[in-house]
Amino acid sequence: MLESNFGSGTQESEIRERAEFVARYDDVDAALAAGGIEMPIETSLSEALVIGLLKQGVTHYFAIFGHGSTDLGNVLRIYSEAGVVTVINCRNEVEMAHAATAHAWQYGKTPAVVTSIGPGGLQAMAGSLAAASNGVGVYHIYGDETTRGEGYNMQQVPKPEQGLFGKITALMGQSHTLHTPESLRECMRRGTNCVHHPYMPGPFFILLPINTQPQSMKLNVETLPGRMALPAVAPAGLEVYEAAAALLGRHRKIVIKAGGGARRHASAVRELAEAIGAAVVLSPGSTGVLPDDHPQNMHVGGSKGSISGNFAMEKADLVVFIGSRGVCQADCSGVGYPNAKAVININGAIADVTHYANTLPLPGDITCVAGRLLDVLREKEALKDDRGEWLRRCADKKAAWNAFKRERTGAAPLDDTVWKQAVLTQPAAIHTVAEFAKRIGAAKFFDAGDVQANGFQIVEDDTVGDTFTETGASYMGFAASALLGSAGVKGARYGIAFTGDGSFMMNPQVLIDAVEHGVKGMIALFDNRRMGAITSLQYAQYGQEFRTNDSVAVDYVAMAGAFAGVKAVFGGTTRDTLRAALDEAHAHDGLSLVHIPVYAGRDPIAEMGAYGSWNVGNWVDDVQARYLEQKI
């Protein structure tokens, strides 16, 4: 039987005894049920926080320790040695924020990010944008200034004002400062409401003052909240479903726009689409919601989009939004549906479900709402019979898109002025690596830039989870960092980071951290010696490139090969040499990097093209004028 009172100076042996007791069971609740811990216990705030997170299933930590987190770090050491938690030490706070986001996104497990006070917290906070924008729940725990106000704490915001980091994190999302240890219960309740939100989870920030971490407190573990799990909800009455059925019956050209929120509801989206004869247009983050070759899958739509996806958006007279936030690039800055007269919106988030004009909102769980709507539709006459012509027109555009895509991805190498030889085009190189990923069953990670923009137009996913593309915050450096999300995961899936040279140099720390923690994966580095996406935008808008490239050559094979444990391979200049390089890199038992020089120039066959509108630069007046003409 463990003692319940450990005194104000909790000793390591007592913490270890408790950690080892918890380690014998599946979770904290099972340990409590065994009767081995009498309540309340007396412990430090640091251990209480670790126990509180354990009650919500948080066992994975990505950490950079500093003077602002020494006490918490010591508790994590003991719990790690007992086998209760896994702690992945990292080299950069932005990197580990991305790794934690990827871990939660890919494996469905909630991790925590731990930094010290000051610049580390600001860096991790910047990285948290990826989690917030993509609806991924992650705990962020930052050291904070002491509560006594004895003088400036090193690395705090140097301003005579209280709790500034708490104010900053509150602006970024939801946060709680553990100024008083006994506020932990409320902190954990608010935390699970955020990171485990059923519709739009996100990062939750815990500010941990240096002097409250070791402070003694009494804790009733039984009253700490577990992971929030709410039942699925949908509108209760039949009236809204009857109204939706009536709208579906009146319109002939229906498109479903499946946003990132549809990822967890692929079956419901497919069943509804097939029942109503709708064309389905994907967002960059929802590839795989319908299999790529499904006849109603029109691929991506938006400011980049595709021939087929943007056609369906442009011609539709009724739009059914599912799990979509109406992001500027996904709906062409609000002008992507010029012929739409009405909207049915299925979304749990109130602000998003009412985003468009002339909307019938169906708030709630997507699968639950779609199921109830289908029940009503089954009582009606078949709706899709008279939509054959609409779907045939969409199918023709999809065939045109597939032919176009084959032409672009099959393009021969082009002479490049920088490389001074013929090299692969970006689409051809990306397609070759994507095909390889599909063959070996690897997960694909994309970060911001030209690689990502071409990539979401090219990938041919059949299931959700084959591609993770950080389009929400458009974060350079996400892809390579995301490979670290598999650190410490048993049976982790092999991952390939698709990244450009600019994005990779934002966060190259994974070359150390992946080796240190035994990650198996690959970085496919597409090198065109420039910020290609912005170069293309500058040419499209103003006809001139300005300060998006440099003259510094980098030998990425030599660079990556300098890190012990990294296999670095040159991808060559043809598909055959690239395929051979991918096989060689994949055979390595650890992290590998394949350097792929790609063409940068004005030849149109070297990119997948753009098909929509975007409210930026010298397009603003035109887009905003057309926005006034929209009926939704």
XYZ file of C-alpha atoms in Angstrom:
632
model
C 0.000 0.000 0.000
C 1.401 3.392 -0.970
C 1.456 6.144 1.588
C -0.908 9.039 0.956
C 1.141 11.833 2.559
C 4.588 12.548 1.140
C 5.235 15.878 2.865
C 6.134 19.217 1.329
C 9.463 18.032 -0.085
C 8.455 15.019 -2.153
C 11.443 12.680 -2.428
C 12.508 10.846 -5.543
C 12.013 7.453 -3.906
C 8.403 8.298 -3.145
C 7.718 9.552 -6.662
C 9.389 6.467 -8.091
C 7.317 4.169 -5.872
C 4.145 5.781 -7.163
C 5.300 5.677 -10.791
C 6.257 2.011 -10.551
C 2.897 1.199 -8.982
C 1.043 2.920 -11.853
C 3.278 1.088 -14.359
C 1.818 -2.273 -13.248
C -1.588 -1.327 -14.645
C -3.041 -0.228 -17.980
C -3.742 3.291 -16.749
C -4.139 5.463 -13.671
C -7.799 4.548 -13.208
C -6.912 0.848 -13.141
C -4.246 1.569 -10.530
C -6.770 3.470 -8.434
C -9.273 0.642 -8.740
C -6.648 -1.750 -7.427
C -6.763 0.121 -4.154
C -3.070 0.842 -3.912
C -3.303 4.623 -3.563
C -5.222 6.293 -0.754
C -6.789 9.686 -1.465
C -5.909 12.439 -1.174
C -2.204 12.206 -1.903
C 0.315 14.937 -1.189
C 2.741 15.623 -3.988
C 4.244 18.379 -6.122
C 2.382 20.243 -8.827
C 4.771 18.782 -11.417
C 3.870 15.198 -10.555
C 0.203 16.097 -10.207
C 0.253 17.475 -13.766
C 1.877 14.303 -15.105
C -0.770 12.214 -13.303
C -3.536 14.484 -14.611
C -2.305 14.021 -18.173
C -2.022 10.254 -17.641
C -5.707 10.201 -16.734
C -6.385 11.552 -20.237
C -4.120 8.997 -21.891
C -1.182 11.365 -22.453
C 1.998 9.290 -22.264
C 4.076 10.803 -25.112
C 6.148 13.934 -24.516
C 8.254 15.945 -26.975
C 10.566 18.078 -24.866
C 13.343 20.630 -24.759
C 14.149 21.184 -21.090
C 15.560 24.385 -19.659
C 15.797 26.268 -16.391
C 12.079 26.937 -16.629
C 11.148 23.237 -16.578
C 13.711 21.472 -14.367
C 11.240 20.222 -11.776
C 8.762 18.921 -14.357
C 11.692 17.375 -16.229
C 12.795 15.522 -13.103
C 9.339 14.027 -12.596
C 9.191 12.990 -16.248
C 12.610 11.327 -15.839
C 11.314 9.158 -13.023
C 8.063 8.259 -14.788
C 10.024 7.535 -17.970
C 12.413 5.224 -16.130
C 9.391 3.414 -14.697
C 8.075 2.883 -18.243
C 4.941 4.978 -17.760
C 5.748 7.775 -20.224
C 7.935 8.252 -23.307
C 10.007 11.424 -23.554
C 11.464 12.447 -26.923
C 14.135 15.102 -26.478
C 14.362 17.459 -29.446
C 16.637 20.137 -30.926
C 14.148 22.815 -31.938
C 10.811 23.907 -30.501
C 9.119 24.436 -33.863
C 10.282 20.982 -34.939
C 8.881 19.286 -31.850
C 5.588 21.150 -32.121
C 5.271 19.747 -35.646
C 6.327 16.278 -34.477
C 3.653 16.324 -31.767
C 1.036 17.510 -34.276
C 1.981 14.724 -36.679
C 1.909 12.157 -33.852
C -1.632 13.136 -32.853
C -2.792 13.500 -36.459
C -1.413 10.177 -37.667
C -1.853 7.925 -34.638
C -4.822 9.511 -32.845
C -2.914 9.749 -29.543
C -2.660 13.012 -27.624
C 0.942 14.067 -26.886
C 2.395 16.962 -24.927
C 5.060 19.503 -25.889
C 7.326 20.753 -23.082
C 9.537 23.842 -23.323
C 11.270 26.160 -20.935
C 10.391 29.795 -20.403
C 10.705 32.541 -23.014
C 11.935 32.108 -26.619
C 11.342 28.346 -26.531
C 7.698 28.890 -25.721
C 7.350 31.477 -28.478
C 8.874 29.071 -30.995
C 6.629 26.190 -29.939
C 3.672 28.561 -29.985
C 4.452 29.458 -33.602
C 4.607 25.747 -34.442
C 1.230 25.220 -32.756
C -0.413 27.021 -35.694
C -0.214 23.764 -37.646
C -2.222 21.929 -34.987
C -4.749 24.749 -34.653
C -5.297 25.124 -38.394
C -5.692 21.394 -39.039
C -7.874 20.617 -36.024
C -5.347 18.509 -34.102
C -5.352 18.319 -30.297
C -1.966 18.716 -28.559
C -0.984 19.852 -25.052
C 1.660 22.618 -24.934
C 3.362 23.049 -21.533
C 5.606 26.087 -21.141
C 7.679 27.238 -18.196
C 6.608 30.658 -16.970
C 7.823 33.504 -14.768
C 7.555 33.078 -11.004
C 4.410 34.264 -9.260
C 6.242 36.161 -6.485
C 7.435 39.033 -8.673
C 10.860 39.168 -7.011
C 12.350 40.720 -10.160
C 12.573 39.954 -13.846
C 12.920 36.253 -14.560
C 15.462 35.545 -17.264
C 13.679 35.023 -20.633
C 10.316 36.392 -19.523
C 8.802 39.189 -21.599
C 10.733 42.208 -20.195
C 7.728 44.347 -19.432
C 6.315 45.321 -16.009
C 3.039 43.510 -16.506
C 1.673 40.304 -15.028
C 1.200 37.004 -16.871
C 2.171 38.105 -20.367
C 2.826 34.610 -21.721
C -0.591 33.541 -20.484
C -2.117 36.444 -22.385
C -0.229 35.559 -25.568
C -1.269 31.904 -25.443
C -4.854 32.930 -24.702
C -4.814 34.864 -27.971
C -3.366 31.857 -29.813
C -5.972 29.433 -28.486
C -7.101 28.278 -25.061
C -4.752 28.377 -22.084
C -4.471 28.110 -18.316
C -1.752 29.366 -15.955
C -1.105 27.084 -12.981
C -0.507 30.036 -10.673
C -2.032 27.962 -7.877
C -1.424 24.194 -7.775
C -4.993 23.502 -6.712
C -6.267 24.932 -9.989
C -4.996 21.772 -11.742
C -8.422 20.111 -11.824
C -9.953 23.049 -13.699
C -6.916 23.225 -15.963
C -7.298 19.581 -16.981
C -11.040 19.963 -17.505
C -10.535 22.914 -19.829
C -7.646 21.120 -21.487
C -9.582 18.007 -22.463
C -12.475 20.144 -23.674
C -10.033 21.718 -26.118
C -7.664 18.969 -27.268
C -10.426 16.336 -27.409
C -13.137 18.570 -28.857
C -15.303 16.395 -31.118
C -15.413 18.840 -34.055
C -12.482 21.252 -33.911
C -9.777 20.152 -31.479
C -6.655 22.241 -31.140
C -3.655 22.996 -28.942
C -4.159 23.773 -25.254
C -1.481 25.822 -23.518
C -0.503 25.166 -19.901
C 1.696 27.828 -18.331
C 3.739 26.381 -15.478
C 5.438 29.014 -13.292
C 8.926 28.054 -12.187
C 8.162 28.387 -8.477
C 4.830 26.524 -8.464
C 6.230 23.367 -10.128
C 7.818 21.936 -6.939
C 5.121 23.360 -4.648
C 3.387 20.807 -2.432
C -0.332 20.182 -2.853
C -3.028 17.750 -1.826
C -4.614 15.952 -4.767
C -7.617 13.691 -5.148
C -6.658 11.834 -8.314
C -10.136 10.311 -8.589
C -11.650 13.734 -9.294
C -9.260 14.674 -12.103
C -11.090 14.548 -15.449
C -10.356 11.782 -17.923
C -10.361 12.227 -21.682
C -13.586 13.924 -22.764
C -15.816 11.667 -24.827
C -19.178 13.077 -25.874
C -21.985 11.196 -27.635
C -22.582 12.102 -31.259
C -25.296 14.723 -31.666
C -27.499 15.893 -34.533
C -30.579 18.116 -34.920
C -33.423 16.431 -33.051
C -36.456 17.231 -35.216
C -37.205 15.973 -38.713
C -38.002 19.412 -40.114
C -34.436 20.342 -41.049
C -33.858 16.997 -42.777
C -37.095 17.385 -44.717
C -35.970 20.879 -45.722
C -32.592 19.496 -46.826
C -34.319 16.754 -48.820
C -36.489 19.383 -50.509
C -33.422 21.401 -51.491
C -31.746 18.294 -52.874
C -34.877 17.514 -54.840
C -35.036 20.979 -56.441
C -31.453 21.108 -57.696
C -29.811 19.019 -60.384
C -26.139 20.007 -60.209
C -25.018 19.198 -56.706
C -21.475 19.276 -55.405
C -20.222 18.103 -52.032
C -17.200 20.050 -50.793
C -15.433 17.778 -48.296
C -13.132 19.738 -45.997
C -10.612 18.552 -43.456
C -13.382 17.832 -40.948
C -14.633 15.075 -43.271
C -11.480 12.993 -42.774
C -12.992 11.053 -39.875
C -16.280 10.505 -41.733
C -15.257 9.102 -45.114
C -17.904 6.369 -45.172
C -20.697 8.826 -44.444
C -19.515 11.218 -47.163
C -19.340 8.439 -49.724
C -22.762 7.037 -48.848
C -24.408 10.443 -49.018
C -22.696 11.336 -52.303
C -23.819 8.106 -53.939
C -27.373 8.529 -52.641
C -27.856 12.059 -53.992
C -25.755 11.800 -57.163
C -23.353 14.545 -56.133
C -19.912 15.291 -57.481
C -17.400 15.378 -54.618
C -14.656 17.995 -54.523
C -11.874 17.589 -51.992
C -9.777 20.062 -50.075
C -6.011 19.523 -50.073
C -6.295 18.044 -46.583
C -9.095 15.580 -47.346
C -7.613 13.415 -50.103
C -8.643 9.824 -49.575
C -12.127 10.641 -48.276
C -13.258 9.073 -51.564
C -10.955 6.640 -53.382
C -9.085 8.427 -56.145
C -10.754 6.436 -58.930
C -14.280 6.725 -57.538
C -16.363 8.099 -60.435
C -17.807 10.882 -58.279
C -14.421 12.013 -56.930
C -13.552 15.173 -58.842
C -10.267 15.619 -56.948
C -9.191 18.883 -55.341
C -10.762 22.250 -55.960
C -9.710 25.776 -55.076
C -7.240 28.433 -56.090
C -4.872 25.693 -57.329
C -7.447 22.919 -57.657
C -7.896 20.807 -60.759
C -9.762 20.897 -64.066
C -12.478 18.591 -62.755
C -12.714 19.879 -59.188
C -12.994 23.509 -60.196
C -15.475 22.694 -62.959
C -17.794 21.003 -60.460
C -17.499 23.954 -58.086
C -18.136 26.488 -60.827
C -21.184 24.771 -62.363
C -22.955 23.520 -59.223
C -26.279 25.069 -58.291
C -26.355 23.540 -54.791
C -23.318 23.048 -52.543
C -23.251 20.603 -49.651
C -20.340 21.605 -47.424
C -19.128 18.851 -45.098
C -16.518 19.618 -42.463
C -15.254 22.693 -44.317
C -14.083 26.000 -42.854
C -14.314 27.935 -46.114
C -10.563 28.551 -46.241
C -9.621 31.191 -48.831
C -7.696 28.879 -51.163
C -10.188 26.012 -50.819
C -13.185 28.047 -52.030
C -11.311 30.524 -54.275
C -11.654 33.347 -51.732
C -15.423 33.002 -51.751
C -15.941 33.114 -55.531
C -15.612 29.414 -56.314
C -19.375 28.777 -56.669
C -20.722 31.488 -59.001
C -23.829 29.462 -59.966
C -24.731 28.146 -56.530
C -28.087 29.338 -55.258
C -28.189 27.556 -51.902
C -26.065 25.690 -49.359
C -26.534 22.742 -47.061
C -23.786 22.808 -44.438
C -22.931 19.866 -42.179
C -20.472 20.829 -39.459
C -20.221 20.703 -35.681
C -18.629 24.145 -35.409
C -21.336 26.828 -35.226
C -19.237 29.565 -36.840
C -18.378 27.319 -39.783
C -21.802 25.757 -40.326
C -23.259 29.233 -40.823
C -20.392 30.711 -42.850
C -22.194 31.021 -46.207
C -25.317 32.966 -47.134
C -28.550 31.161 -48.039
C -27.504 28.206 -45.907
C -29.523 25.430 -44.334
C -27.263 24.496 -41.394
C -27.186 20.933 -40.094
C -24.966 21.244 -37.012
C -23.531 18.207 -35.290
C -21.532 15.043 -35.840
C -21.078 14.494 -39.584
C -21.763 10.757 -39.593
C -24.795 11.151 -37.338
C -26.264 14.040 -39.364
C -25.609 12.339 -42.706
C -27.199 9.139 -41.406
C -30.389 10.888 -40.347
C -30.557 12.748 -43.654
C -30.172 9.472 -45.531
C -33.029 7.957 -43.514
C -35.296 10.756 -44.735
C -34.018 10.495 -48.313
C -34.708 6.755 -48.462
C -38.382 7.518 -48.024
C -38.337 9.781 -51.073
C -38.146 8.826 -54.703
C -34.638 8.147 -55.953
C -32.816 11.467 -56.206
C -29.839 10.526 -58.302
C -31.645 9.141 -61.337
C -32.038 12.537 -62.983
C -28.453 13.592 -62.227
C -26.873 11.312 -64.801
C -26.121 14.132 -67.217
C -24.476 16.215 -64.474
C -22.247 13.341 -63.416
C -21.395 12.526 -67.037
C -20.214 16.090 -67.602
C -18.145 15.909 -64.420
C -16.733 12.533 -65.488
C -15.622 14.054 -68.814
C -13.750 16.755 -66.921
C -12.172 14.172 -64.647
C -11.001 12.244 -67.706
C -9.536 15.486 -69.076
C -7.796 16.109 -65.745
C -6.378 12.587 -65.650
C -5.057 12.947 -69.187
C -3.548 16.316 -68.342
C -2.007 14.887 -65.183
C -0.468 11.984 -67.112
C 1.046 14.439 -69.570
C 2.552 16.610 -66.832
C 3.791 13.784 -64.611
C 5.170 11.955 -67.635
C 7.097 14.948 -68.973
C 10.665 14.361 -70.079
C 13.522 16.039 -68.175
C 14.092 19.674 -69.148
C 17.306 21.631 -69.516
C 17.767 23.795 -66.435
C 19.947 26.916 -66.269
C 20.970 26.357 -62.650
C 21.730 22.638 -62.874
C 23.227 23.083 -66.369
C 21.731 19.800 -67.511
C 18.336 18.215 -68.064
C 16.554 17.368 -64.796
C 13.111 16.087 -63.841
C 10.193 18.460 -63.615
C 8.578 18.860 -60.204
C 5.376 16.976 -61.174
C 7.333 14.082 -62.682
C 9.558 13.779 -59.614
C 6.712 14.092 -57.098
C 4.621 11.527 -58.970
C 7.523 9.076 -59.025
C 7.994 9.354 -55.262
C 4.222 9.221 -54.628
C 3.970 6.026 -56.671
C 6.817 4.570 -54.637
C 5.095 5.552 -51.377
C 1.909 3.828 -52.516
C 3.831 0.682 -53.465
C 5.483 0.330 -50.046
C 2.466 1.557 -48.053
C 4.192 4.665 -46.705
C 2.488 7.721 -45.268
C 3.209 10.956 -47.139
C 3.880 14.298 -45.392
C 3.831 17.627 -47.241
C 4.733 21.070 -45.987
C 4.200 24.445 -47.583
C 5.421 25.564 -50.978
C 5.642 24.439 -54.562
C 6.102 20.775 -53.634
C 2.902 20.817 -51.613
C 0.899 22.709 -54.239
C 1.848 20.273 -56.989
C 1.641 17.371 -54.569
C -2.010 17.635 -53.567
C -2.893 17.878 -57.255
C -0.921 14.707 -58.001
C -1.476 12.260 -55.106
C -3.877 9.400 -55.787
C -5.036 8.361 -52.311
C -7.611 5.652 -51.752
C -7.913 5.992 -47.980
C -7.698 8.761 -45.408
C -4.310 8.866 -43.705
C -2.191 8.167 -46.762
C -1.341 11.880 -47.020
C -0.892 14.541 -44.348
C -0.519 17.949 -45.957
C -0.073 21.051 -43.820
C -2.252 23.413 -45.803
C -3.958 24.955 -42.781
C -1.071 27.160 -41.645
C 1.065 26.481 -44.743
C 4.066 25.829 -42.520
C 7.478 25.482 -44.131
C 9.465 22.790 -42.326
C 6.491 20.672 -41.272
C 7.098 17.613 -43.457
C 10.583 16.618 -42.314
C 9.713 17.417 -38.687
C 6.582 15.264 -38.959
C 8.723 12.143 -39.366
C 9.735 12.575 -35.722
C 6.086 12.082 -34.762
C 6.701 8.326 -35.097
C 9.494 8.365 -32.500
C 8.735 5.953 -29.681
C 5.718 4.452 -31.489
C 5.637 0.658 -31.612
C 4.999 -0.621 -35.128
C 5.241 2.903 -36.551
C 4.303 3.370 -40.181
C 7.095 4.264 -42.573
C 6.831 7.908 -43.599
C 8.138 9.971 -46.505
C 8.521 13.736 -46.149
C 7.971 15.579 -49.433
C 9.797 18.874 -49.011
C 11.442 21.602 -51.031
C 14.921 22.928 -50.433
C 13.539 26.114 -48.859
C 11.198 24.280 -46.505
C 13.796 21.700 -45.505
C 16.300 24.334 -44.412
C 13.663 25.819 -42.093
C 13.841 22.725 -39.856
C 16.709 20.329 -40.645
C 17.082 19.232 -36.990
C 15.346 15.947 -37.743
C 18.680 14.749 -39.168
C 19.814 14.448 -35.552
C 16.583 13.741 -33.700
C 15.295 10.991 -35.996
C 18.550 9.070 -35.649
C 18.647 9.597 -31.893
C 15.171 8.141 -31.482
C 15.344 5.363 -34.067
C 12.885 6.754 -36.599
C 12.631 4.920 -39.921
C 11.608 7.194 -42.744
C 12.720 9.180 -45.752
C 13.121 12.821 -46.718
C 12.484 13.361 -50.437
C 14.108 16.746 -51.026
C 12.988 18.393 -54.273
C 15.590 21.043 -54.983
C 14.859 23.834 -57.460
C 17.057 26.361 -55.651
C 14.180 28.758 -55.011
C 10.827 29.397 -53.310
C 9.037 28.014 -56.350
C 5.437 28.670 -55.302
C 6.054 32.376 -54.768
C 8.130 32.622 -57.936
C 5.160 31.249 -59.895
C 2.791 33.661 -58.157
C 5.034 36.612 -58.936
C 5.196 35.643 -62.595
C 1.424 35.104 -62.762
C 0.653 38.483 -61.213
C 3.460 40.801 -62.259
C 5.524 38.933 -64.855
C 8.729 39.245 -62.821
C 10.491 37.173 -60.169
C 11.929 39.077 -57.186
C 14.167 37.757 -54.401
C 12.792 34.226 -54.235
C 16.016 32.430 -55.138
C 19.707 32.491 -54.268
C 23.062 31.603 -55.784
C 24.305 29.317 -53.001
C 24.679 25.693 -54.069
C 24.185 23.116 -51.322
C 25.397 19.530 -51.506
C 22.533 17.979 -49.567
C 23.952 14.477 -49.924
C 27.180 15.574 -48.258
C 25.255 17.584 -45.671
C 22.906 14.753 -44.675
C 25.678 12.177 -44.918
C 27.635 14.088 -42.283
C 25.093 12.960 -39.682
C 25.898 9.496 -38.354
C 23.006 7.134 -39.043
C 21.542 9.073 -41.996
C 21.659 7.443 -45.422
C 22.031 10.141 -48.070
C 21.415 9.317 -51.751
C 21.461 11.385 -54.929
C 18.215 10.883 -56.853
C 19.679 11.534 -60.275
C 17.982 13.212 -63.198
C 15.643 10.553 -64.614
C 12.752 8.478 -63.302
C 14.867 5.331 -63.441
C 17.711 6.789 -61.395
C 15.184 8.245 -58.928
C 13.409 4.900 -58.490
C 16.745 3.196 -57.854
C 17.652 5.856 -55.305
C 14.310 5.448 -53.526
C 14.828 1.685 -53.250
C 18.337 2.211 -51.878
C 17.171 4.790 -49.342
C 14.212 2.682 -48.219
C 16.474 -0.309 -47.580
C 18.297 1.694 -44.897
C 17.283 0.852 -41.322
C 16.777 4.429 -40.194
C 16.434 7.913 -41.647
C 17.377 8.490 -45.278
C 17.450 11.538 -47.525
C 17.105 11.542 -51.313
C 18.287 14.714 -53.030
C 16.275 15.333 -56.210
C 17.254 18.255 -58.454
C 14.186 19.592 -60.272
C 13.607 22.076 -63.067
C 12.737 25.703 -62.380
C 11.671 27.744 -65.391
C 8.807 29.089 -67.459
C 7.966 25.937 -69.429
C 4.282 25.281 -68.544
C 4.719 21.501 -68.573
C 6.826 21.883 -65.404
C 3.845 22.555 -63.132
C 0.275 21.379 -62.620
C -1.319 24.779 -63.160
C -3.886 26.881 -61.320
C -7.639 26.822 -61.964
C -9.290 29.162 -59.485
C -9.131 32.617 -57.932
C -7.336 34.035 -54.928
C -7.810 37.386 -53.222
C -4.142 38.438 -53.261
C -1.922 40.896 -55.121
C -3.242 42.520 -58.278
C -6.136 40.037 -58.456
C -7.846 41.659 -55.469
C -10.162 44.078 -57.287
C -11.451 41.411 -59.656
C -12.010 38.797 -56.951
C -13.742 41.208 -54.600
C -15.977 42.475 -57.384
C -17.033 38.908 -58.186
C -17.566 38.225 -54.486
C -20.372 40.774 -54.474
C -22.120 38.787 -57.215
C -22.177 35.504 -55.290
C -25.529 34.230 -54.043
C -23.977 32.261 -51.214
